[in-house]
PDB file of C-alpha atoms in Angstrom:
ATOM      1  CA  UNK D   1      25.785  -5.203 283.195  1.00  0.00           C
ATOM      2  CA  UNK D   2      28.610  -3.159 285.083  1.00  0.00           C
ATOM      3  CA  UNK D   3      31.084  -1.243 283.247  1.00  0.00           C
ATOM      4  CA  UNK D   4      34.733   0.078 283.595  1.00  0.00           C
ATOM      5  CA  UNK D   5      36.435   2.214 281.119  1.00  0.00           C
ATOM      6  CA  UNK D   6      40.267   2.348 281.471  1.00  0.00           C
ATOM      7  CA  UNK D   7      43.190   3.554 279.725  1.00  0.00           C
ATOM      8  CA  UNK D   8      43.161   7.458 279.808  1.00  0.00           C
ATOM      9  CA  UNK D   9      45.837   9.620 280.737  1.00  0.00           C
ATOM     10  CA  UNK D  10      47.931  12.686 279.636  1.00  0.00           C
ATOM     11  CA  UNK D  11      49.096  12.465 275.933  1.00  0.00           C
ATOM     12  CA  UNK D  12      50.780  15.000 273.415  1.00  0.00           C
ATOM     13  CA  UNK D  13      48.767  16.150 270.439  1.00  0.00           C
ATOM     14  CA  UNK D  14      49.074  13.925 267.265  1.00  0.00           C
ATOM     15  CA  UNK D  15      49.503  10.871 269.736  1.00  0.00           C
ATOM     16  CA  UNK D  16      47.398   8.018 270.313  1.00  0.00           C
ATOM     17  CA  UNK D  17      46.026   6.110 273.309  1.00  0.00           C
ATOM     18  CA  UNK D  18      43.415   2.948 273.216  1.00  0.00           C
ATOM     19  CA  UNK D  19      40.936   2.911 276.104  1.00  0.00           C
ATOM     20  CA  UNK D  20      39.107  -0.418 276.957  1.00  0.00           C
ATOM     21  CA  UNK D  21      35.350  -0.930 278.808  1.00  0.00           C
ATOM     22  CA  UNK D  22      35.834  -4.004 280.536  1.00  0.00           C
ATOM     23  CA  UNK D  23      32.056  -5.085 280.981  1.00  0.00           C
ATOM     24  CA  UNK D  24      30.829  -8.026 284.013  1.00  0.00           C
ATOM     25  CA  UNK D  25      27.673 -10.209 282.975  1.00  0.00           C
ATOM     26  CA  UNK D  26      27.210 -13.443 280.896  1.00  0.00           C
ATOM     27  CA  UNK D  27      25.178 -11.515 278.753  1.00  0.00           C
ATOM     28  CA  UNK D  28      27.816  -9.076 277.368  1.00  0.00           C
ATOM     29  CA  UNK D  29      27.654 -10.308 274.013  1.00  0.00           C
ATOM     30  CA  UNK D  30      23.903  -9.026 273.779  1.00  0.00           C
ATOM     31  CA  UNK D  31      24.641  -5.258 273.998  1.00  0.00           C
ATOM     32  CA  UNK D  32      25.806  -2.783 271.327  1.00  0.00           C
ATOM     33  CA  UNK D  33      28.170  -1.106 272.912  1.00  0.00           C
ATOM     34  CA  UNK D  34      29.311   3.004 272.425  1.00  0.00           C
ATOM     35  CA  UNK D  35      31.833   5.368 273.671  1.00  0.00           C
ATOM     36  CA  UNK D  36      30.802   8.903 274.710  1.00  0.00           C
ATOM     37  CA  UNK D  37      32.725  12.008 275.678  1.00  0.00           C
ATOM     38  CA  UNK D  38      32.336  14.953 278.082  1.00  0.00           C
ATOM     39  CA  UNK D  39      34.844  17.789 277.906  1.00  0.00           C
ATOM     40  CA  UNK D  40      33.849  20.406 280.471  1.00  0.00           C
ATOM     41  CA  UNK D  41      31.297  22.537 280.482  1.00  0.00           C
ATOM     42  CA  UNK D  42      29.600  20.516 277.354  1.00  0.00           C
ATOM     43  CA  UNK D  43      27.103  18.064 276.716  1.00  0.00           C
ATOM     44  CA  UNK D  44      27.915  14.610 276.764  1.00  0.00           C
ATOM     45  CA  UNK D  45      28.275  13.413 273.072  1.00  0.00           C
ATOM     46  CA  UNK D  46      28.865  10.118 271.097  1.00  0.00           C
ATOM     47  CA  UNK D  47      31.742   8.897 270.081  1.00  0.00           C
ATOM     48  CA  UNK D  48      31.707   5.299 268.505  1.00  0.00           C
ATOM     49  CA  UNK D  49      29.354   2.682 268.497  1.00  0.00           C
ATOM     50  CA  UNK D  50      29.576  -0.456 267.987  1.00  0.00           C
ATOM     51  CA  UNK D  51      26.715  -3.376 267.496  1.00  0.00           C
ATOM     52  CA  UNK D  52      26.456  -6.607 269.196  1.00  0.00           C
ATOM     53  CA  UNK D  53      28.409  -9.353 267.107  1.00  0.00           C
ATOM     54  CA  UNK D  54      30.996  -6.361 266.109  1.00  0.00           C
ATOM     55  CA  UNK D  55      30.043  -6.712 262.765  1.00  0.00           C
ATOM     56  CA  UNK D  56      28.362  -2.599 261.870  1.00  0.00           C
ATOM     57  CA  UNK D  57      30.872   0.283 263.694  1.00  0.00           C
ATOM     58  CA  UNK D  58      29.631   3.830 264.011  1.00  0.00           C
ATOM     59  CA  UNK D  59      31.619   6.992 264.142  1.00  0.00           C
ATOM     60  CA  UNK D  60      30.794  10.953 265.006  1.00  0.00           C
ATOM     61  CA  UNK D  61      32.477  13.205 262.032  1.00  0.00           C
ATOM     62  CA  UNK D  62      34.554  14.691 264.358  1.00  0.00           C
ATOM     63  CA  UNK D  63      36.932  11.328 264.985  1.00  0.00           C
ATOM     64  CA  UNK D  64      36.211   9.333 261.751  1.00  0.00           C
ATOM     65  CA  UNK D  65      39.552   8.175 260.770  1.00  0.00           C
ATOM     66  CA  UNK D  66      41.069   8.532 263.497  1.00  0.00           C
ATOM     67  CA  UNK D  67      39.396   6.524 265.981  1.00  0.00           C
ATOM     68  CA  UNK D  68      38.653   2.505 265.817  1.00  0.00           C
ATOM     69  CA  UNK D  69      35.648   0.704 267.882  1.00  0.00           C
ATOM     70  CA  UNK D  70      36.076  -2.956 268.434  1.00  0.00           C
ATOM     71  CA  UNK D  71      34.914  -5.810 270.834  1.00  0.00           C
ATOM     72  CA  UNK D  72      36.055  -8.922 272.195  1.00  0.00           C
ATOM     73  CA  UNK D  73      32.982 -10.549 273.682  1.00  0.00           C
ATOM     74  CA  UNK D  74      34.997 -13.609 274.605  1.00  0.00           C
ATOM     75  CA  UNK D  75      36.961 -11.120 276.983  1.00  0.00           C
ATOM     76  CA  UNK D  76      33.932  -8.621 277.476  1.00  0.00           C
ATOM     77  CA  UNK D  77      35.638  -5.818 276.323  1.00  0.00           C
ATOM     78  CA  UNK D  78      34.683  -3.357 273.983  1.00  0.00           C
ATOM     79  CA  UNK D  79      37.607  -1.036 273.240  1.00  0.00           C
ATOM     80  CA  UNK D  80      38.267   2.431 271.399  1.00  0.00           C
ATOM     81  CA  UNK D  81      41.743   2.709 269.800  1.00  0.00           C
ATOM     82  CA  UNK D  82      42.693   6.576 269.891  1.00  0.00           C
ATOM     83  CA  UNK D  83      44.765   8.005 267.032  1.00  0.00           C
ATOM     84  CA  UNK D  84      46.061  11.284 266.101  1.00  0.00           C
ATOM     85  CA  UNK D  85      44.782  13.142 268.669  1.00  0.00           C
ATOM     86  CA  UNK D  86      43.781  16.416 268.703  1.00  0.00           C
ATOM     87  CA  UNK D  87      43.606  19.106 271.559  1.00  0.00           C
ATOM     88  CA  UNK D  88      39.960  19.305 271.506  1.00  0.00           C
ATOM     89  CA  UNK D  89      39.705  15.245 272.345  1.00  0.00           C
ATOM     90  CA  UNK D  90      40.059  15.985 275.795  1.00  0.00           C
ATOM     91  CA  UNK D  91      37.154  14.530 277.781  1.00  0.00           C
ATOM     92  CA  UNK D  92      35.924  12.337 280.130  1.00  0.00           C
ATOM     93  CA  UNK D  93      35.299   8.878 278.065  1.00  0.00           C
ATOM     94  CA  UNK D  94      32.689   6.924 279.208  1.00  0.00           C
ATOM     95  CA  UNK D  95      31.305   3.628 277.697  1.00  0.00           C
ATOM     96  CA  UNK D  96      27.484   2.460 277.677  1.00  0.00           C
ATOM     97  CA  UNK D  97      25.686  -0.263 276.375  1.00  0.00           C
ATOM     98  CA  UNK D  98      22.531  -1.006 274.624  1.00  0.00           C
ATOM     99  CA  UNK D  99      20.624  -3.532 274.608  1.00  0.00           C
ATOM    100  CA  UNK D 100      17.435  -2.819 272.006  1.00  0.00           C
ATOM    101  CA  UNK D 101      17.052  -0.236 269.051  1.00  0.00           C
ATOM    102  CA  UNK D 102      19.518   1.341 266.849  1.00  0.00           C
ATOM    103  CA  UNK D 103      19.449   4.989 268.526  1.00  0.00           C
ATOM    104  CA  UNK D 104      23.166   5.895 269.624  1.00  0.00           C
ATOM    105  CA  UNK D 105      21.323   8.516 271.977  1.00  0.00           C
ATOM    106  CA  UNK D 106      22.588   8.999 275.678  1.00  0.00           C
ATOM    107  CA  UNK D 107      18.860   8.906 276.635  1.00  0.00           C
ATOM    108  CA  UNK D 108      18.765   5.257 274.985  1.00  0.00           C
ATOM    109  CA  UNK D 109      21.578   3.812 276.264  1.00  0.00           C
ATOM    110  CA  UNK D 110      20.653   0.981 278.912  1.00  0.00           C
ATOM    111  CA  UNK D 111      23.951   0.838 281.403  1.00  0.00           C
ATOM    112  CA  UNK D 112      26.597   3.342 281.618  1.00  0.00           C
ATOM    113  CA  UNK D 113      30.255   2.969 283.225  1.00  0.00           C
ATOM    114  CA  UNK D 114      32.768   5.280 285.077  1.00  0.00           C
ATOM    115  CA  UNK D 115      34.474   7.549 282.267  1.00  0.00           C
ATOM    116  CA  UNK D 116      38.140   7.522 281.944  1.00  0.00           C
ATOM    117  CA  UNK D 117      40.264  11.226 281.313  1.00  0.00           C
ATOM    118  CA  UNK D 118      41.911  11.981 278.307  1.00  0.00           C
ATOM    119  CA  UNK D 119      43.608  14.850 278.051  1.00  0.00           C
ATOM    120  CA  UNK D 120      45.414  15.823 274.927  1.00  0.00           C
ATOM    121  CA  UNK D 121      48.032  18.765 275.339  1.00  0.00           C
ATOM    122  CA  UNK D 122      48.906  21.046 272.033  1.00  0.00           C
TER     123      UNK D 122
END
């Protein structure tokens, strides 16, 4: 499976942006997918996850409510709707995929893509 995040960019605090992980492979639909973030100088952390049918989401504290998971596995794209964003959102998004287990780990993740910047000014 390759992957390609999209959709970052330069956004005032309090807006929103939705970045998408187009994924290539017949077997897309097989994969949990998740969304991780890097800001510098930090680890890399999870976001969102999201399992195979689309049917369980999973969230970090830090952007439940304000952030949305979802998949279209007829398009094989798993995407992460952004809202009220906060200053400390900026990071380098990346998306992964999964395709045994229920760990939301970086270590467990199978296939990772090129992240996507998102930079949220105050």
């Amino acid at each position: 499976v390759q992957l390609q995040a999209s959709g970052g960019g330069l956004v005032q605090a309090e807006g929103s942006l939705r970045l998408s992980c187009a994924a290539s492979g017949r077997t897309f639909g097989s994969y949990s997918m998740a969304w991780f973030r890097q800001a510098p100088g930090k680890e890399r952390d999870f976001v969102a996850g999201i399992s195979w049918r689309g049917g369980s989401t999973y969230y970090d504290d830090s952007v439940k409510g304000r952030f949305t998971i979802s998949r279209d596995n007829g398009k094989n794209t798993v995407y992460l709707q952004m809202n009220s964003l906060k200053p400390e959102d900026t990071a380098e998004y990346c998306c992964a995929a999964r395709l045994f287990g229920n760990s939301w780990r970086p270590d467990d993740m199978n296939y990772w893509g090129k992240g996507t910047l998102v930079t949220v000014s105050s």
